[in-house]
Structure formats: C-alpha cells, structure tokens
XYZ file of C-alpha atoms in Angstrom:
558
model
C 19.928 -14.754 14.459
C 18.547 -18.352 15.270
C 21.054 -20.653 16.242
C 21.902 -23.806 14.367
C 19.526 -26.456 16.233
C 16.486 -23.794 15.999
C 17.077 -23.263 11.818
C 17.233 -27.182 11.831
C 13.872 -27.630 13.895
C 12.167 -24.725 11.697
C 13.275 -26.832 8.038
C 10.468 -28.042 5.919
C 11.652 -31.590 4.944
C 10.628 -34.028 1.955
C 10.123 -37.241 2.951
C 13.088 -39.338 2.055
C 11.317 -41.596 -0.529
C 9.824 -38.510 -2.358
C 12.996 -36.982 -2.523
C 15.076 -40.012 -3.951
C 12.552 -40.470 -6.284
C 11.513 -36.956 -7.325
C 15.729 -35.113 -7.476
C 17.563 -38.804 -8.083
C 15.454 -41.524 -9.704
C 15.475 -44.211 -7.399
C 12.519 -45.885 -6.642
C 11.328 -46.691 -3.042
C 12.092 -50.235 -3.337
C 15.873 -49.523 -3.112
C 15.477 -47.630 -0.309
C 15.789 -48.770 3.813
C 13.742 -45.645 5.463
C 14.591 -44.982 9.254
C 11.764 -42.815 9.850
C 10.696 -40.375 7.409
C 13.714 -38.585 6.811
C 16.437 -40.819 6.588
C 17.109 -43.733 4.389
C 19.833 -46.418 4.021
C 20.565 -47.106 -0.031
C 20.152 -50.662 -1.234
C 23.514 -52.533 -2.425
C 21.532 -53.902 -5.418
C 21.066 -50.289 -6.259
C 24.169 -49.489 -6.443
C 25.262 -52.511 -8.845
C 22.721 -51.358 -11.321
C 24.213 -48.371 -11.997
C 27.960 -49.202 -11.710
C 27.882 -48.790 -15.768
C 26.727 -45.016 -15.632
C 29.664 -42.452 -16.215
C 31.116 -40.048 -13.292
C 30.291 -36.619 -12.669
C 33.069 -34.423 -11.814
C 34.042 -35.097 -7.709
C 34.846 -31.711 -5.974
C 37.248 -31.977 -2.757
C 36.292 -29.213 -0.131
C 39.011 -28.545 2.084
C 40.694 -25.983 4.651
C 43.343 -23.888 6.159
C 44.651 -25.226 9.918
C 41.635 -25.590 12.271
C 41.643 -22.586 14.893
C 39.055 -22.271 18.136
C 37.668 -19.206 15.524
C 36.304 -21.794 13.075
C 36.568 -22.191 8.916
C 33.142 -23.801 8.296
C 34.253 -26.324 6.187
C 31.006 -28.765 6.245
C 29.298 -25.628 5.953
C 30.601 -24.153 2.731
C 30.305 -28.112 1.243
C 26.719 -27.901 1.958
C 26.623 -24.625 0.693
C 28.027 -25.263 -2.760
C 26.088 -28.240 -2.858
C 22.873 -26.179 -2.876
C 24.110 -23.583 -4.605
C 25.471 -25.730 -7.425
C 21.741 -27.071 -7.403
C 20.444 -23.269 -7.478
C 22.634 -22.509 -10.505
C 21.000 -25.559 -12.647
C 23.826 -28.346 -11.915
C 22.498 -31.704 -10.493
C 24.486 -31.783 -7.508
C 24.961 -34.339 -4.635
C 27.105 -33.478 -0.841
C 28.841 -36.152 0.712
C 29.857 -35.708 4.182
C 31.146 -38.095 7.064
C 28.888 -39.192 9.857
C 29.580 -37.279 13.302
C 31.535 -38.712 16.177
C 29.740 -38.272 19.682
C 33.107 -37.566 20.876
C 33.083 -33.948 19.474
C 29.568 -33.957 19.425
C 29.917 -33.698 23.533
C 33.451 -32.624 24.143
C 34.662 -29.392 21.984
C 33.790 -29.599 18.486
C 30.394 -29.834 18.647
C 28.240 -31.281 15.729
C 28.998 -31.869 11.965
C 25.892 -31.347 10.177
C 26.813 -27.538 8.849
C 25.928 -24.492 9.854
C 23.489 -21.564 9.542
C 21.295 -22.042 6.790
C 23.601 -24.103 5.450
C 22.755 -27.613 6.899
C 22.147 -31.205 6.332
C 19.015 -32.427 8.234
C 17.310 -34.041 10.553
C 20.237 -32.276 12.265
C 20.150 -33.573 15.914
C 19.745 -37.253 14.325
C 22.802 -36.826 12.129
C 24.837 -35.493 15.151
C 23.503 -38.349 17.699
C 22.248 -41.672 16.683
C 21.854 -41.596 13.013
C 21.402 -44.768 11.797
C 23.079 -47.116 14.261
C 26.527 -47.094 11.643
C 28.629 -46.174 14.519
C 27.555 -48.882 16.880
C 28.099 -51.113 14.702
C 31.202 -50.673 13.721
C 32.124 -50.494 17.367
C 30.343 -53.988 18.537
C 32.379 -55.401 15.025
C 35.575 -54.185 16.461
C 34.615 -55.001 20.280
C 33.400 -58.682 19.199
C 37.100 -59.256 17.719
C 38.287 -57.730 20.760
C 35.923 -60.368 22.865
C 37.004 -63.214 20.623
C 40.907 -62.531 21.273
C 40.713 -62.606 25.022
C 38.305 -65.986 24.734
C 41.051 -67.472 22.897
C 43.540 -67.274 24.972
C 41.326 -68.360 28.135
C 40.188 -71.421 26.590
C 44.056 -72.819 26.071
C 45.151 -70.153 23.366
C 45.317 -73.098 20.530
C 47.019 -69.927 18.082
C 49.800 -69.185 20.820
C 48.500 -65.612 20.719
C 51.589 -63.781 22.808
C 49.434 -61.455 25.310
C 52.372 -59.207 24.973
C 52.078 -58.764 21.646
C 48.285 -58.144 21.123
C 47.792 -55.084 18.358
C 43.743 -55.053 18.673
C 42.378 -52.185 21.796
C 39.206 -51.706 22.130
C 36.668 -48.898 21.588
C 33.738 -46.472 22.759
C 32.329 -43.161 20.312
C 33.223 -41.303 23.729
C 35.933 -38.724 24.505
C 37.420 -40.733 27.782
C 40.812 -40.369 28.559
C 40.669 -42.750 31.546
C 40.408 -45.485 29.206
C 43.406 -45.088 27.311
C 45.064 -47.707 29.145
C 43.743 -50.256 31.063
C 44.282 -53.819 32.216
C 41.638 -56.749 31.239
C 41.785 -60.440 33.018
C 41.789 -58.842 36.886
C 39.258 -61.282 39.404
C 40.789 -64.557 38.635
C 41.623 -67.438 35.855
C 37.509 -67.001 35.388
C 37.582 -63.837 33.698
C 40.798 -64.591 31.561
C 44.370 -63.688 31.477
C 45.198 -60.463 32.856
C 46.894 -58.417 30.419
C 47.633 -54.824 29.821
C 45.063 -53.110 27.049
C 43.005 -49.698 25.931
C 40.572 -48.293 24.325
C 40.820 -45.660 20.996
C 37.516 -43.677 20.193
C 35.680 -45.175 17.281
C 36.539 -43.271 14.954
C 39.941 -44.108 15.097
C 39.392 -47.850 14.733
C 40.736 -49.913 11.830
C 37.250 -51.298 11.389
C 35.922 -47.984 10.456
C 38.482 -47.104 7.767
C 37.624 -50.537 6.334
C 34.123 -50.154 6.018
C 34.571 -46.216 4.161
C 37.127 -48.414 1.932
C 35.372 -51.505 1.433
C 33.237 -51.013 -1.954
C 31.466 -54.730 -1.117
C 30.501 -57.187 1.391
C 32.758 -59.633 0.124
C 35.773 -56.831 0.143
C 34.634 -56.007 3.561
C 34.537 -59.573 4.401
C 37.979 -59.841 3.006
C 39.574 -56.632 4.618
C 37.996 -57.658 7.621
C 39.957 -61.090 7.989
C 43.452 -59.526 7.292
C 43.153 -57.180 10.481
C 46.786 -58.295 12.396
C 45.353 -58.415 15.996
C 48.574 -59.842 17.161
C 51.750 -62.030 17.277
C 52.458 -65.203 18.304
C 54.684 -66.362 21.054
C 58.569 -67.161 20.068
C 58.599 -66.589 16.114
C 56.221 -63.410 16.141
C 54.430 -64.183 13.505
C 51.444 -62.318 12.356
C 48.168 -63.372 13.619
C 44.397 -62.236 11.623
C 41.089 -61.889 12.494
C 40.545 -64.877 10.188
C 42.315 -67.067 12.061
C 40.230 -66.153 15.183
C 37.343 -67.275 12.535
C 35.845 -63.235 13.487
C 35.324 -61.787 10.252
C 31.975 -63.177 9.287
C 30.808 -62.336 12.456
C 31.864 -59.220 12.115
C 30.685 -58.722 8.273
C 27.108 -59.522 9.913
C 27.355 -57.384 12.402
C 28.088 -54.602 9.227
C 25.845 -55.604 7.139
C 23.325 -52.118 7.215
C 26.693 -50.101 7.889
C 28.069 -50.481 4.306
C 24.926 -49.057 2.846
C 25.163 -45.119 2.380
C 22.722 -43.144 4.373
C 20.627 -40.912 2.486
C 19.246 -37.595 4.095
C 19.195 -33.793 2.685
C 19.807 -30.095 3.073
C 17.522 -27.360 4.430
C 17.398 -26.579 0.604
C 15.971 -30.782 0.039
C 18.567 -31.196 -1.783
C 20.333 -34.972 -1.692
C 23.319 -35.578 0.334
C 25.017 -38.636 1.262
C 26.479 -38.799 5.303
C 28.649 -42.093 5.435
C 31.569 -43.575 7.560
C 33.431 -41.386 10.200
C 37.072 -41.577 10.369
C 39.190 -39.024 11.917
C 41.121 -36.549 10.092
C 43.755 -36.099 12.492
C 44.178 -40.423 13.667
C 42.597 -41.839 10.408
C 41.797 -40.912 6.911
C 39.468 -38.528 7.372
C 37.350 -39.252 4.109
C 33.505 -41.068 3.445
C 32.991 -44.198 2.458
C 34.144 -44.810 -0.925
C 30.607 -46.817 -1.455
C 28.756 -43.053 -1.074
C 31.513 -41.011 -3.110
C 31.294 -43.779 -5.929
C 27.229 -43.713 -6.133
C 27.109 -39.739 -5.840
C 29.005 -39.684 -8.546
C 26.845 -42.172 -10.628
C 23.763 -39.886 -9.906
C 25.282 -36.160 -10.224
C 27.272 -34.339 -12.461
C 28.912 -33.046 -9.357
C 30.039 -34.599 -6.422
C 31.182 -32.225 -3.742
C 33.001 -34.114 -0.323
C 34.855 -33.122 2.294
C 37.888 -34.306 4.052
C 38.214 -33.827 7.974
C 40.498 -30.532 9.501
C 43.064 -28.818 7.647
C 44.658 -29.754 3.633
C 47.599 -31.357 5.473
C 45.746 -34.191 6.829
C 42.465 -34.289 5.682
C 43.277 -33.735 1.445
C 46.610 -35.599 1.628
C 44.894 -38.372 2.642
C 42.061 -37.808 0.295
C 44.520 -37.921 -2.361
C 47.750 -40.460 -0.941
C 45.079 -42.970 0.499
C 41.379 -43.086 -0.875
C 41.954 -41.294 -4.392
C 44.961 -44.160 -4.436
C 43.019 -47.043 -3.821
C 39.478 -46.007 -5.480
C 40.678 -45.025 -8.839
C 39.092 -41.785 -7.781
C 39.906 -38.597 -10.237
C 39.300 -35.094 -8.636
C 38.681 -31.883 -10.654
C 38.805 -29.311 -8.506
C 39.690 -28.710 -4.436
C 38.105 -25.777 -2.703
C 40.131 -24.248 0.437
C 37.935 -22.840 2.894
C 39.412 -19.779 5.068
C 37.761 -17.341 7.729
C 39.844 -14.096 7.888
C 39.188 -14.959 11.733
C 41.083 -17.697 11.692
C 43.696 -15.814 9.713
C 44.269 -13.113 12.270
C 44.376 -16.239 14.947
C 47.119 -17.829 12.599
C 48.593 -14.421 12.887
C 48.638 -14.113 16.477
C 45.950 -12.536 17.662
C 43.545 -13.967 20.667
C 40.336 -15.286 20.434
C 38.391 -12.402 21.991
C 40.150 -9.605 19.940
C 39.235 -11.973 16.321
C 36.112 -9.425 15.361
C 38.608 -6.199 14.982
C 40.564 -5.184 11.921
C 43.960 -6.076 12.397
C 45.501 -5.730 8.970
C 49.141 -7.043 10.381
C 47.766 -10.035 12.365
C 45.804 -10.710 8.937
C 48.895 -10.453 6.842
C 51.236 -12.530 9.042
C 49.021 -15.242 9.130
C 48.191 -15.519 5.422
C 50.938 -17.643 5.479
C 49.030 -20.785 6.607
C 46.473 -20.223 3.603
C 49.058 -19.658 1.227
C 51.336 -22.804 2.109
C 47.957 -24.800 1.883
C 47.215 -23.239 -1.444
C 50.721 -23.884 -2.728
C 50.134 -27.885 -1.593
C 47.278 -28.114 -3.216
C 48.338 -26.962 -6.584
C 52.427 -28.439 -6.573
C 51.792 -31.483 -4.672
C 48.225 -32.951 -5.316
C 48.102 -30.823 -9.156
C 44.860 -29.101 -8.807
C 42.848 -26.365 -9.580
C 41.936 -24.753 -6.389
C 38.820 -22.046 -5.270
C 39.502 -20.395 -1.960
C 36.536 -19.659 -0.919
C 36.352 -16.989 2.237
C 33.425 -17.873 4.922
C 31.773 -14.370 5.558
C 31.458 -13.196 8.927
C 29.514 -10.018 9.492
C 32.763 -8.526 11.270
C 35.121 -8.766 8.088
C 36.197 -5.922 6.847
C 36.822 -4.467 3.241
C 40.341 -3.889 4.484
C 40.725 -7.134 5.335
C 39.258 -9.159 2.378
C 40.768 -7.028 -0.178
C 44.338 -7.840 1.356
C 42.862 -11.405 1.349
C 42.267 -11.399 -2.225
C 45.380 -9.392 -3.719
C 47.081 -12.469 -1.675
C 45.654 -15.012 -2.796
C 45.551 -13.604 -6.843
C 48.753 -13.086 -7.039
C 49.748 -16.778 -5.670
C 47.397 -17.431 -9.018
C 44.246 -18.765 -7.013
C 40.788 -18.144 -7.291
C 39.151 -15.708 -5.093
C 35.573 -15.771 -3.608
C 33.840 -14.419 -0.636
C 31.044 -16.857 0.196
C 27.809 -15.596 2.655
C 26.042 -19.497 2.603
C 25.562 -19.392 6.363
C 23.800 -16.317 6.138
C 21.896 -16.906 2.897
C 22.208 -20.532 2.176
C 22.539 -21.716 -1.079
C 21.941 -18.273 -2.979
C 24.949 -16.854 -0.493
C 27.586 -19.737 -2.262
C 26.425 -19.019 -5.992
C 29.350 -17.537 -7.133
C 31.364 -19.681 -5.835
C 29.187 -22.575 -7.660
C 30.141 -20.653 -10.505
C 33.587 -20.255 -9.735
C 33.929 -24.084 -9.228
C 32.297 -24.902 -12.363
C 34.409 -22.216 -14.290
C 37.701 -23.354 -13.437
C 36.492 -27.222 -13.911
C 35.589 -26.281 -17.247
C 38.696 -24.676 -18.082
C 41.278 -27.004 -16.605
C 42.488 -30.485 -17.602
C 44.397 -31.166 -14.394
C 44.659 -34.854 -13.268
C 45.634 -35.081 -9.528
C 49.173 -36.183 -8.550
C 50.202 -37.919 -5.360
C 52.691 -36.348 -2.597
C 55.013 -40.199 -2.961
C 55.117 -42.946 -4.898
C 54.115 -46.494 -4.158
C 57.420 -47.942 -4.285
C 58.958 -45.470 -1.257
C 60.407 -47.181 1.476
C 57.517 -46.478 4.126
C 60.188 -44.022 6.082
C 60.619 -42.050 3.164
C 56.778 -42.223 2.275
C 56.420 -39.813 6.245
C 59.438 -38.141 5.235
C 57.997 -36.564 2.050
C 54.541 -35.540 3.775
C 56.478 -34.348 6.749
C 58.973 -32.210 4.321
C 56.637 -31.505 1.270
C 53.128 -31.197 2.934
C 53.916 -30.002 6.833
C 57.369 -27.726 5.828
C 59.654 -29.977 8.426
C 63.491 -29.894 8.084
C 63.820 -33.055 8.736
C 61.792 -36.401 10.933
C 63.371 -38.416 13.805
C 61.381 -41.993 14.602
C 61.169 -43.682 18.187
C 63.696 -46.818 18.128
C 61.037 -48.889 17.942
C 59.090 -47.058 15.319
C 62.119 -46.930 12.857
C 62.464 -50.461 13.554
C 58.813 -51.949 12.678
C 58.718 -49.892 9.687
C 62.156 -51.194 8.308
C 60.390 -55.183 9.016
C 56.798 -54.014 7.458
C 58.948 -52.662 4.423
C 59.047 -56.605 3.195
C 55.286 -56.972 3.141
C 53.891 -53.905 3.580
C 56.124 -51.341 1.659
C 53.640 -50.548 -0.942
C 51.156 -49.543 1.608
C 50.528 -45.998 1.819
C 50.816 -43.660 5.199
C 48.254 -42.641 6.886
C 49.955 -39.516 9.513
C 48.224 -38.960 12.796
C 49.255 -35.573 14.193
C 47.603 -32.545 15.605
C 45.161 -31.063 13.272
C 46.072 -27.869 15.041
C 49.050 -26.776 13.063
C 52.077 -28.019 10.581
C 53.685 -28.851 13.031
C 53.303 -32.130 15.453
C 52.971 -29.048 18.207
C 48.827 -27.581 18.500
C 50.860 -24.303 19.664
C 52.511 -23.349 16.710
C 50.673 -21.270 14.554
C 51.021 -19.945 10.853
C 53.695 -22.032 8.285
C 56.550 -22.487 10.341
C 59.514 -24.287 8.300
C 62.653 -26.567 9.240
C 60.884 -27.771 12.230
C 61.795 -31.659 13.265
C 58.572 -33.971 13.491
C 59.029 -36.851 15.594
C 57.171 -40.321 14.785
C 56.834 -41.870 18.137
C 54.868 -45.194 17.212
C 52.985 -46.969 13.933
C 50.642 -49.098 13.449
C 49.639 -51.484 11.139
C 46.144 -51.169 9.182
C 46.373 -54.299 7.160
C 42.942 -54.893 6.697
C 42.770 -50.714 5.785
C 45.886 -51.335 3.634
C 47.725 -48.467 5.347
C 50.412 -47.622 8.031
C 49.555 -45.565 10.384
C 52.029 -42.753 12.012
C 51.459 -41.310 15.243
C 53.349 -38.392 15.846
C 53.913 -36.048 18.736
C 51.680 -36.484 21.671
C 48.640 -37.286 19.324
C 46.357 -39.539 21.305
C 44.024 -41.667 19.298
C 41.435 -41.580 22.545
C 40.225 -38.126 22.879
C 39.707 -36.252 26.507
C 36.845 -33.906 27.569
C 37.755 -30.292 27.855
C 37.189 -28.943 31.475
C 33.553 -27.730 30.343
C 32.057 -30.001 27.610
C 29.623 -29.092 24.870
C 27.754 -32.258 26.824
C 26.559 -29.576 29.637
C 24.592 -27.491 27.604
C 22.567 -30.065 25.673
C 19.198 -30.770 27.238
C 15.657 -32.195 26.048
C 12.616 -31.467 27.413
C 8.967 -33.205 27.681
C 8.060 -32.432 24.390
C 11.401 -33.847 23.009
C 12.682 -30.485 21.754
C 16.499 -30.951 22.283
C 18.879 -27.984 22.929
C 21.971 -26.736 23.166
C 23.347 -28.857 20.465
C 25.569 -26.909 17.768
C-alpha cells in the first residue's frame, strides 16, 4: 500500500479555475489562484450569492482521540466524494493544518488513503500564507503594546496586568514563559510574557467567526489586551489604534481557500483553531458559502464530540444562525479496544472484552449527541483490514440497540466508492428526520454554571472546583460578559481533564485552573487541568522524518 504523501503525488488534479467553474459555477474572475491548484474566493463572490438558500450542513465528528487513530478528516473527505458519487452536489469543509502537529505528533490534516484533499504537502505546510498572517496580526498588537508603554504609556497600561502573549505555528515549550524588556530602558520595560501556538490565538477564532471585514475590523478592536494601573479597567486593541493594522494585515486571510479531493471534487480548507484550546471549527465565511453552492455541506470539528461538536454547536452554530441536520461519529474498533485497555501494539488482535469495555466511550458520545445537541447521528466505523466480524458485529448490535445508525465505511481503502453507503445512510436519515439542534446551556447561565453543565452533561463529572482566582474573574465578567458562551480547553485525550483515563468514567471532579477572556471572539475561555495552550515536541518528532530532495519530491510527511 502507498503511503499518504505518495497517493497525493500520484493524483491527477484539475486546475483550480476549471474546477470552480466546471462542479460550482464561479467564474475565474472571482477567483485569487496561488498556483494552479489552489485558489482564494473573492468577498464580492460571496455577497452575490448571500440570497441563495442552504443546503443541508453535515457535522462529522468522533469518539476520544487514541495514538490508534479514528480518521475523522478522512471519513469527511470520504463522504464528501461519496455523496458526489451517489448524485448529491456536495462540498467538504475542513480547517487548515497547524505546523505544530504537522512536525510534532499528529502529523498532517489533509485525510488519508485515498481519501484526501490535495495538493497535500501544500495544505499541510504553507498553504496560502493564512497562518502567518494571522500570527504577524496578533504579533503586531503584541509589538504595539510593549511600544506603548516605552514611549511614556499615555493609556497607563499596568505591565502586570497585560492579557495579550504572543505567538509562533511551532510546538515550543521553551517559550511558554518568557520575559521581554531585558538589555536596558532601549528595548522597553522588562516584563514577564509567553507565547501560545497560533492556533490557539484569539485572532484566529476571530477571523473563522468574522463573516466581514468590517466584523473583523470590529472584533478585532474589542480584543482586552490588558488593564490599566489602579482602577483595572479594561484596555482594547482599539485604543492601541491596532485593529486596522491588523484588518490589513488579514485582508487575503478572510477569503476561503479553495482546493479539492483526489476525486476533484470541491472542498473548502479555512481557519485553524484548536479543538482542545479553541473552537475547533472553520471559518464561518467557508461553512456559509459551501452551503450557498451545495445541497450538502459536510465539516468537521477538531478531536473528540466533547470538545470539538460542543463547540460546533454552544459556540459557532450559536453565533452563525447555523442549523445542522445530521452529525456523523467516527469510531475505529482500534481505538475501541485502546479505550478498553488494551496497548498499542496488541490493537490488530480480536479482543472481544477489550472491545466491549470500551464501547463505552462511543456510546456516551452517541448519547451526547442525540440528548444534548438533538440530532440524528451515523456512526460510521473506519475499516481497518485487521477488524474482525466478531468485532464489528458486537459493534453494531451496540450501537442499534442505543437506536443509532450503523455503517462500516472502507474510504481509505477505496475512496469515495468505499463511503457510499454511508452517503446513503446520511442522506436517509436527513430525509427522514426533522430534528433542529439544541444547545448543552442557555445564554442567560451564570458563566460558572455554563462549565458546570458541559463538565456534568457532556464530560460525565460529579462535580467542578475553580482556582481562587478563576472563580473570581468569572463572577466580575458575569456583569459584561455573562451572555458569552464557554469555550473549555482540556485534554482531547479523554472525559476527563486527565489524558490517562480512558473509556466514560463518571463522578470525576474537573478542575478549572484559569480563564480567559475572548472578547473580540465573544467567548470565555476555560483552561482546565494541566492543558497548555503552547504545545511541546514529543522526544522523536514527525519533523525527523520529513525530507526533500533535488527534485523537490518531499517525504516523510503523513
């Protein structure tokens, strides 16, 4: 079997302006081409067709991540093509990699198999510049702060009190605190700081919720950097006089990058936040215009349905007026015997009691999904060649009697002719269900009872403890920022705050150590546990292995 990189390198592509013209109507001069293969989507596009009507937006999801893999990206590529095989005018939207996993453990986020959005090693490096822009935005603020305060600090900026890090796309855990000013009254006032990845910046979640450049422009001047000295009061990027600056520096960012599978079919890859410190969702400007030009519109939202699909639902589905009509949940029977306790190396034998013990993770993740976001759910199995009859008939008898929808899925084997009954599936129980979505809490929560009912509802916790100081910002942001939604950063790793515990446990405690405020975002973020919002490298990174040689053929990449 070729690996991913080598199916990528063997694809036949359409050149990006034939294929927006020939599978979605848009003519070339709409289109910003980087290349052949890859084009940015012109904003005065998307206003002409804000009239259209929606096609029906599918949520692709999955059980807790394991080291055995789900293939989540995979199987939403997969149903995109299949969808497309099976006569439906389909379109994928996916979020841009991070070169954090791209070079620490993850690896890329362009699919899998023959099940992949392409030109692969572009999508999983460079792209189209999106993330370095959003980190030069979010670095210029960062810039304009510190020159503030060296040239007399006219806004009585506390140092103390400064809310704005700074950021790399880079797994670097020596950077998570630092200290800025050092070599004299020349370089500015020495101060404690650090850096988050990307990803994880505020910046980013505004530009996958900004649906203009004048809402961008907006979101961008409410960022709190800070407080002042004395009173505390709230100081905003507009008051720095940043956020123009920083709308320029966004200006090709907002626009949704067009690109396509190995089957040419169309697929949106746009904005980058973290599942597990962010939102973990696209840009709501690529969700909105797929759904203009498809009568499906299959996404995905980063790691497991606790983080990645409550926040689809609590915090972009919230504020985009976005209605859902189905959720796929994505399972490996791998990573069901790993949920059950078994160890990496023994994943590719039958184990029908490791299986069965860790079912429970699936089914607590199919129970969310249906009581506490209301929908209709697929579970759709990822095939690996080592499954066994045993084992997906157990599988299935689970999963039917829980009243879900069963389907084995071979995409990364076959592509899009491997996913077409679950295409059909989808459509089926779309067809036959009148579901609207519901939301885990209600605007009008006090923001600690907002984490309490994910933590109780969506993770199975007994009960949450906050750090002093947490429970005592969030009782002060309940004034002006109580209708805000939560946005939980934990381990994608398991229910818990622990990456250790396996399955569903219940009545464990999870423990909110800090927030943060996302005003510009219009959410409040949670850390809990040990969650770090600046990655480290694993002892050997995927960074080792990838190589180019003279002819530019890269390798290693996955």
């Amino acid at each position: 079997m070729l690996s991913d990189i080598e199916i990528a390198q063997k694809a036949t592509m359409k050149p990006v302006i034939e294929l927006a013209k020939n599978k979605l109507g848009i003519d070339a001069k709409y289109l910003e081409p980087y290349g052949h293969y890859k084009a940015k989507l012109s904003l005065d596009f998307l206003h002409e067709i804000k009239n259209r009507p929606d096609g029906k937006l599918i949520l692709v999801t999955a059980i807790s991540p394991t080291p055995a893999g789900e293939g989540k990206t995979t199987t939403t590529v997969g149903l995109g093509d299949a969808l497309n095989r099976i006569g439906k005018k389909a379109i994928i939207c996916l979020r841009e990699p991070s070169l954090g996993p791209v070079f620490g453990v993850k690896g890329g986020a362009a699919g899998g198999g023959y099940a992949q959005v392409v030109p692969m090693e572009d999508i999983n490096l460079h792209f189209t510049g999106d993330f370095h822009a959003v980190g030069a935005a979010h670095n210029l603020l960062s810039a304009m702060i510190d020159n503030h305060i060296c040239h007399g600090n006219e806004l009585r900026i506390d140092p103390r009190l400064i809310q704005w890090k700074r950021v790399v796309d880079m797994n670097d855990r020596a950077l998570r605190k630092i200290v800025v000013g050092l070599g004299g009254t020349a370089n500015g006032f020495v101060r404690e700081d650090g850096y988050d990845i990307v990803v994880a910046s505020e910046v980013m979640a505004i530009l996958c919720l900004a649906t203009s450049l004048s809402d961008l422009r907006e979101r961008l001047g409410r960022i709190v950097i800070g407080y002042t000295q004395g009173d505390r009061k709230p100081v905003y990027a507009r008051d720095l006089k940043a956020h123009g600056a920083m709308t320029t520096l966004l200006k090709d960012a907002i626009k949704p990058n067009l690109v396509q599978t190995l089957e040419n079919n169309p697929a949106f890859i746009h904005g980058g936040p973290f599942a597990n410190i962010a939102h973990g969702c696209n840009s709501v400007t690529a969700t909105r215009t797929a759904l203009k030009l498809a009568d499906y519109c299959i996404t995905e939202a980063g790691f497991g349905a606790d983080l990645g699909a409550e926040k689809f639902f609590d915090i972009k589905c919230r504020m985009a007026g976005l209605n859902p009509a189905a959720v796929v949940l994505v399972a490996t029977i791998r990573a069901l015997k790993f949920h059950g306790g078994v160890k990496k190396e023994d994943l590719n034998k039958e184990n029908l009691d490791a299986l069965a013990q860790g079912l429970v993770n699936i089914e607590k993740h199919l129970t969310n999904i249906r009581d506490h976001y209301g929908m209709p759910c697929v579970v759709s199995v990822n095939h690996f060649t080592f499954d066994t009859e045993a084992e997906i008939t157990l599988l299935k008898e689970r999963i039917e009697k829980l009243g879900g929808h069963f389907v084995v899925a071979r995409h990364w084997a076959e592509g899009g002719k491997g996913a077409e009954n679950l295409a059909h599936a989808v459509v089926k129980v779309i067809d036959s269900s009148k579901a609207k979505h519901t939301y885990v809490y209600e605007d009008n929560l006090p923001l600690t009872e907002k984490i309490r009912a994910v933590a109780t509802k969506i993770y199975g916790a007994g009960q949450v403890t906050f750090a002093d100081a947490a429970k005592k910002q969030l009782d002060e942001w309940n004034k002006d920022y109580g209708k805000f939604p939560v946005c939980m950063a934990k381990t994608q790793m398991s229910l818990t705050a622990d990456p250790g515990v396996r399955g569903a446990p219940t009545g464990h405690t999870l423990n909110v150590r800090e927030v943060r405020l996302s005003n510009g975002a219009g959410f409040i973020v949670a850390i809990c546990g040990d969650m770090m919002t600046m990655p480290g490298l694993p002892k050997v990174p995927a960074a080792e292995k990838i190589n180019i040689d003279e002819n530019g053929t890269i390798t290693g990449l996955f």
